[in-house]
Amino acid sequence: MKAGVVTFPGSNCDHDVYNVLSKIFSFDTDLIWHQKRHLNNYDLLVLPGGFSYGDYLRSGAIARFARIMDSVIDFALAGGLVLGICNGFQILLESNLLPGAMKVNDNLKFVCKNVSLEVNNNKTTFTNHYCENEIIEMPVAHGEGNYYIDKKGLNSLIDNNQIVLRYANQSENPNGSVENIAGISNNKGNILGLMPHPERCSEDIISPGRRDGYRLFSSIVANLKAGGEQIG
Amino acid sequence: MAENGWEKEGLTKEEYDKIVDLLKRKPTDTELGIFGVMWSEHCSYKNSKLVLKDLPTEGECVLQGPGENAGIVDIGDNQAISFKIESHNHPSAVEPFQGAATGIGGIIRDIFTMGARPIANLNSLRFGNLNNKRVQYLFKGVVAGISSYGNSIGIPTVGGEIYFDDVYEGNPLVNVMSVGLLDHADIATATARGAGNPVMVVGAATGRDGIKGASFASDELTEESDEDRPAVQVGDPFLEKLLLEASLELIKSGALIGIQDMGAAGLTSSSAEMASRGDSGIEIDIAKVPVREEDMTSYEIMLSESQERMLVVPKKGKENVVKDIFEKWGLHAEVIGKVTDDGMLRILNDGNKVAEISASLLADEAPEYTRETKKPEYLRTIKAVNREKIKSDNFSEDLLKLLSSPTIASKKWVYEQYDHMVMTNTVVGPGSDAAILRIEGKNKAIALTTDCNGKYCYLNPYRGGAIAVCEAARNIVCSGGRPLAITDGLNFGNPMDPEIYWQFKNSVQGIIEACQKLKTPVIGGNVSFYNESPKGAIDPTPIIGMVGLLDSISEQVTMDFKKEGDLIYLVGKNIDELGASQYLKLKIDKVDGIVPQLDLDLEKRVQKTVRSAVKEDVIKSAHDCSEGGLAVTLAESCFENGLGINVDIDEPISDEALLFGESQSRIVVSIAPDDLHKFEEITVSNSVPYMKIGTVQSREYKFNELINLDVGEMKSKWEAAIEVSL
């Protein structure tokens, strides 16, 4: 299994997810420099968290134009597995690989804490190690995680079962996102963007008793080992 | 130059005369400006050096003591930790957001120039009364600044402490401690050696921001300080992140001789200090420095404190290695001069000499002053508090009020704005006695804390200084660690005031004695004088940042009670004292009286006892008694798991002192009932006073017949207090 984690200038969770993929799940993992043009044959691409290019404009708005992104988009449109975490999710939105947009958190403050999530769709490549409607816990850490999509777009997300993760309820929603959305996939199911950080809760030592991020990666691994068939 | 040009540069007539004497001529404008910042308190420690030289700086674990950008301690396996604390008080007082942000930027650069990757930051903050609108503005601004810079650069903010007290109203304290991890082989130094080696400036271009910030930091704050806002720099965490990555890559490349952060006094201090450390000279042409503003004078370029810049001396012929690495990260790297062997700092402007001063004159020959000391008048009138005036008629209500006082209340509102998990090493984050970080790929971990109770230091500077060290060590021990070393952030008023200098001297003496006793050397630090506003000086606040080591991550301990039925013990003893307590602040709105006693031998035994018990794996929770006393300590241990206590203590001391007195050297631990004998054996063998005080139970907080409260109610008041006051 081969995975690539894109490093943009200002990415700061690239090593965290690299460590989880390579050390816990034995992916042959590359950090891919943003100025590269071509991708090797990856089974999984990750756009990590951080503040790409400082995020002084809208989060992800500059990263979308990074040299590597053309290849990332080609890879995604060809059905390759792409996971965007936090800033990575924002970049996927800016690249139109996922629908909707991200606004500043409704209380205007950065928030870093554990939140409860509901697995709204456990039939994706990324989530089939969770139970349906299972309540899990993951950390969030962002200033712009207030996901927005218009009514029509929202209906389409719902109809196609693209809302993968929701904050468990209104009081768990740390940013004011529409419908408590925490993570969505594309219609085809090969691209997942989420605000929570699964790489921060994949090891017992830093997340005792609730490695809920682990199962997101183990879902991917199981699917790849089963021959890369897309589920859902 | 005007007749009294020295005054503009913050120098005295005597210092000016000394300069003329040493140079054997009058200095040029640029030279005088250079002397002004290099001989400022901020850069030269001229008022503190003679007192600081007695600090113990050596120990088994010390790989680098004071004198470099930051100190380094050994943690085994050829790994080391570099750490240091630094203040950014004055900038934060006039521009809280940028002041705090650039404070972080500065200290991070100190860490990575040592070759270490910064892995954690802690913030020690002091503000005035949170009911004051201006204080709220400063508080929110500082927190937002830390959040913005620290989160963006991707270094977790894992701990620190915040006190609120009127004395900090006009002059808040923002001290940042940064901690980095490195391999012994990668230790870098800020030394310029080898005549002919190039001198390069890397990172951001130089602008007019922050000119003479070091001098600004070395003056009192006045009504007009707002006009100094241009002396506050503007931070760019994105650029710093690139600089961090590029610098660490450069250090690994082997092309490097020395590297130094351009912090206070920018190009001036970095070049003079690098040359002086290497017994070398440096010649630079400021026309070659990349600038971002037009028509900058040599004076401005030399004294700019534009952020996110470094001075680098690579081996001759390796200029392109430096350039390639920095270009990869989109940064400037320009050769601006060379190392020489004549010991002079020579500044050219397009080939024309504008300054020529001996580097060691600037870096090492600053005057050293033994300031006059006088025992402060107020100390003569301090006496024990009148117990009649502070009797409680409702202990439950008093406890709730203490829990919702901003100094004791949960700082969740603050630390939830900080990314405390990035880098995925945070085992125990903010809100605990000490933060714990695993060392990736190893079984060990480090524990980090900052501590200082300024009120104790005001009422008894010597004991206050010693207590700060002891409490820091106690916090490390409560987390399962072994205290290694400290960094001190010494915040005081104007050193020209003999009473202030007396406070300074005595606080440092206290630190020295405690450090010697606990064998925790000082490996670096920062002195910040002139912390005064028109309302007067701050309380003396010598903040202690400490690093401890856990040989095995399995030895980690947290402060929260784990299970109903567990036994609660107090290690140490309760003394009938209420002086300097937060309870007094509550009752008479004044922290007064006699600072809690400190017996360093007892302190050491208490810590040793808990450490032994940790090693024997009998401790389920440990929490040290500090502000708010035993009642607050017990409450804080209840919150995380929503458990209660049934505590019954029979002590021949007043109820107020038992509940809220802040006697030192006390640690509350909980153990499983099965471990009772094992635990008591350990305490007896260490001949330390201890008592079984009760058991962990569900939800109900019961302390003698004095307090009976629902833990849920207590917790919600404690958690909401800060947000409610804003």
CSV table of N, CA and C in Angstrom, one decimal, chain B residues 470 474 570-573 597-600 602-604 606 625 662-667 688-689:
chain,number,residue,atom,x,y,z
B,470,CYS,N,10.0,25.5,44.0
B,470,CYS,CA,9.4,24.3,44.6
B,470,CYS,C,8.1,23.9,44.0
B,474,ARG,N,7.2,20.5,42.2
B,474,ARG,CA,6.1,19.7,42.7
B,474,ARG,C,5.2,19.3,41.6
B,570,LEU,N,-3.0,12.9,52.1
B,570,LEU,CA,-2.3,14.1,52.0
B,570,LEU,C,-0.9,13.8,52.4
B,571,VAL,N,0.1,14.1,51.5
B,571,VAL,CA,1.5,14.0,51.9
B,571,VAL,C,2.0,15.4,52.2
B,572,GLY,N,2.6,15.6,53.3
B,572,GLY,CA,3.0,16.9,53.8
B,572,GLY,C,2.1,17.3,55.0
B,573,LYS,N,2.2,18.5,55.5
B,573,LYS,CA,1.3,18.8,56.7
B,573,LYS,C,0.6,20.1,56.5
B,597,GLN,N,5.0,29.2,55.2
B,597,GLN,CA,6.4,28.7,55.5
B,597,GLN,C,6.9,27.8,54.4
B,598,LEU,N,8.2,27.8,54.3
B,598,LEU,CA,8.8,26.8,53.4
B,598,LEU,C,10.0,26.1,54.0
B,599,ASP,N,9.9,24.8,54.1
B,599,ASP,CA,11.0,24.0,54.7
B,599,ASP,C,11.5,23.2,53.5
B,600,LEU,N,12.7,23.6,53.0
B,600,LEU,CA,13.2,23.0,51.8
B,600,LEU,C,13.5,21.5,52.0
B,602,LEU,N,11.8,19.5,54.0
B,602,LEU,CA,10.5,18.8,53.9
B,602,LEU,C,10.0,18.7,52.5
B,603,GLU,N,10.1,19.8,51.8
B,603,GLU,CA,9.7,19.9,50.4
B,603,GLU,C,10.4,18.7,49.6
B,604,LYS,N,11.7,18.6,49.8
B,604,LYS,CA,12.4,17.5,49.1
B,604,LYS,C,11.9,16.1,49.5
B,606,VAL,N,8.9,15.4,50.6
B,606,VAL,CA,7.5,15.2,50.1
B,606,VAL,C,7.6,14.8,48.6
B,625,CYS,N,-1.0,21.2,46.3
B,625,CYS,CA,-1.9,22.2,46.9
B,625,CYS,C,-1.2,23.5,46.6
B,662,GLU,N,-2.7,28.2,52.3
B,662,GLU,CA,-1.9,27.7,51.2
B,662,GLU,C,-0.5,27.2,51.6
B,663,SER,N,-0.6,26.4,52.7
B,663,SER,CA,0.7,25.8,53.2
B,663,SER,C,1.4,25.1,52.1
B,664,GLN,N,2.7,25.2,52.1
B,664,GLN,CA,3.5,24.6,51.0
B,664,GLN,C,3.8,23.1,51.2
B,665,SER,N,4.4,22.5,50.3
B,665,SER,CA,4.9,21.2,50.4
B,665,SER,C,3.8,20.1,50.7
B,666,ARG,N,2.7,20.3,50.0
B,666,ARG,CA,1.6,19.4,50.2
B,666,ARG,C,1.2,18.8,48.9
B,667,ILE,N,0.9,17.5,48.8
B,667,ILE,CA,0.4,16.9,47.6
B,667,ILE,C,-0.7,15.9,48.0
B,688,VAL,N,8.2,11.2,56.2
B,688,VAL,CA,7.5,12.4,55.7
B,688,VAL,C,6.1,12.4,56.4
B,689,PRO,N,5.6,13.6,56.9
B,689,PRO,CA,4.3,13.6,57.5
B,689,PRO,C,3.2,13.3,56.4
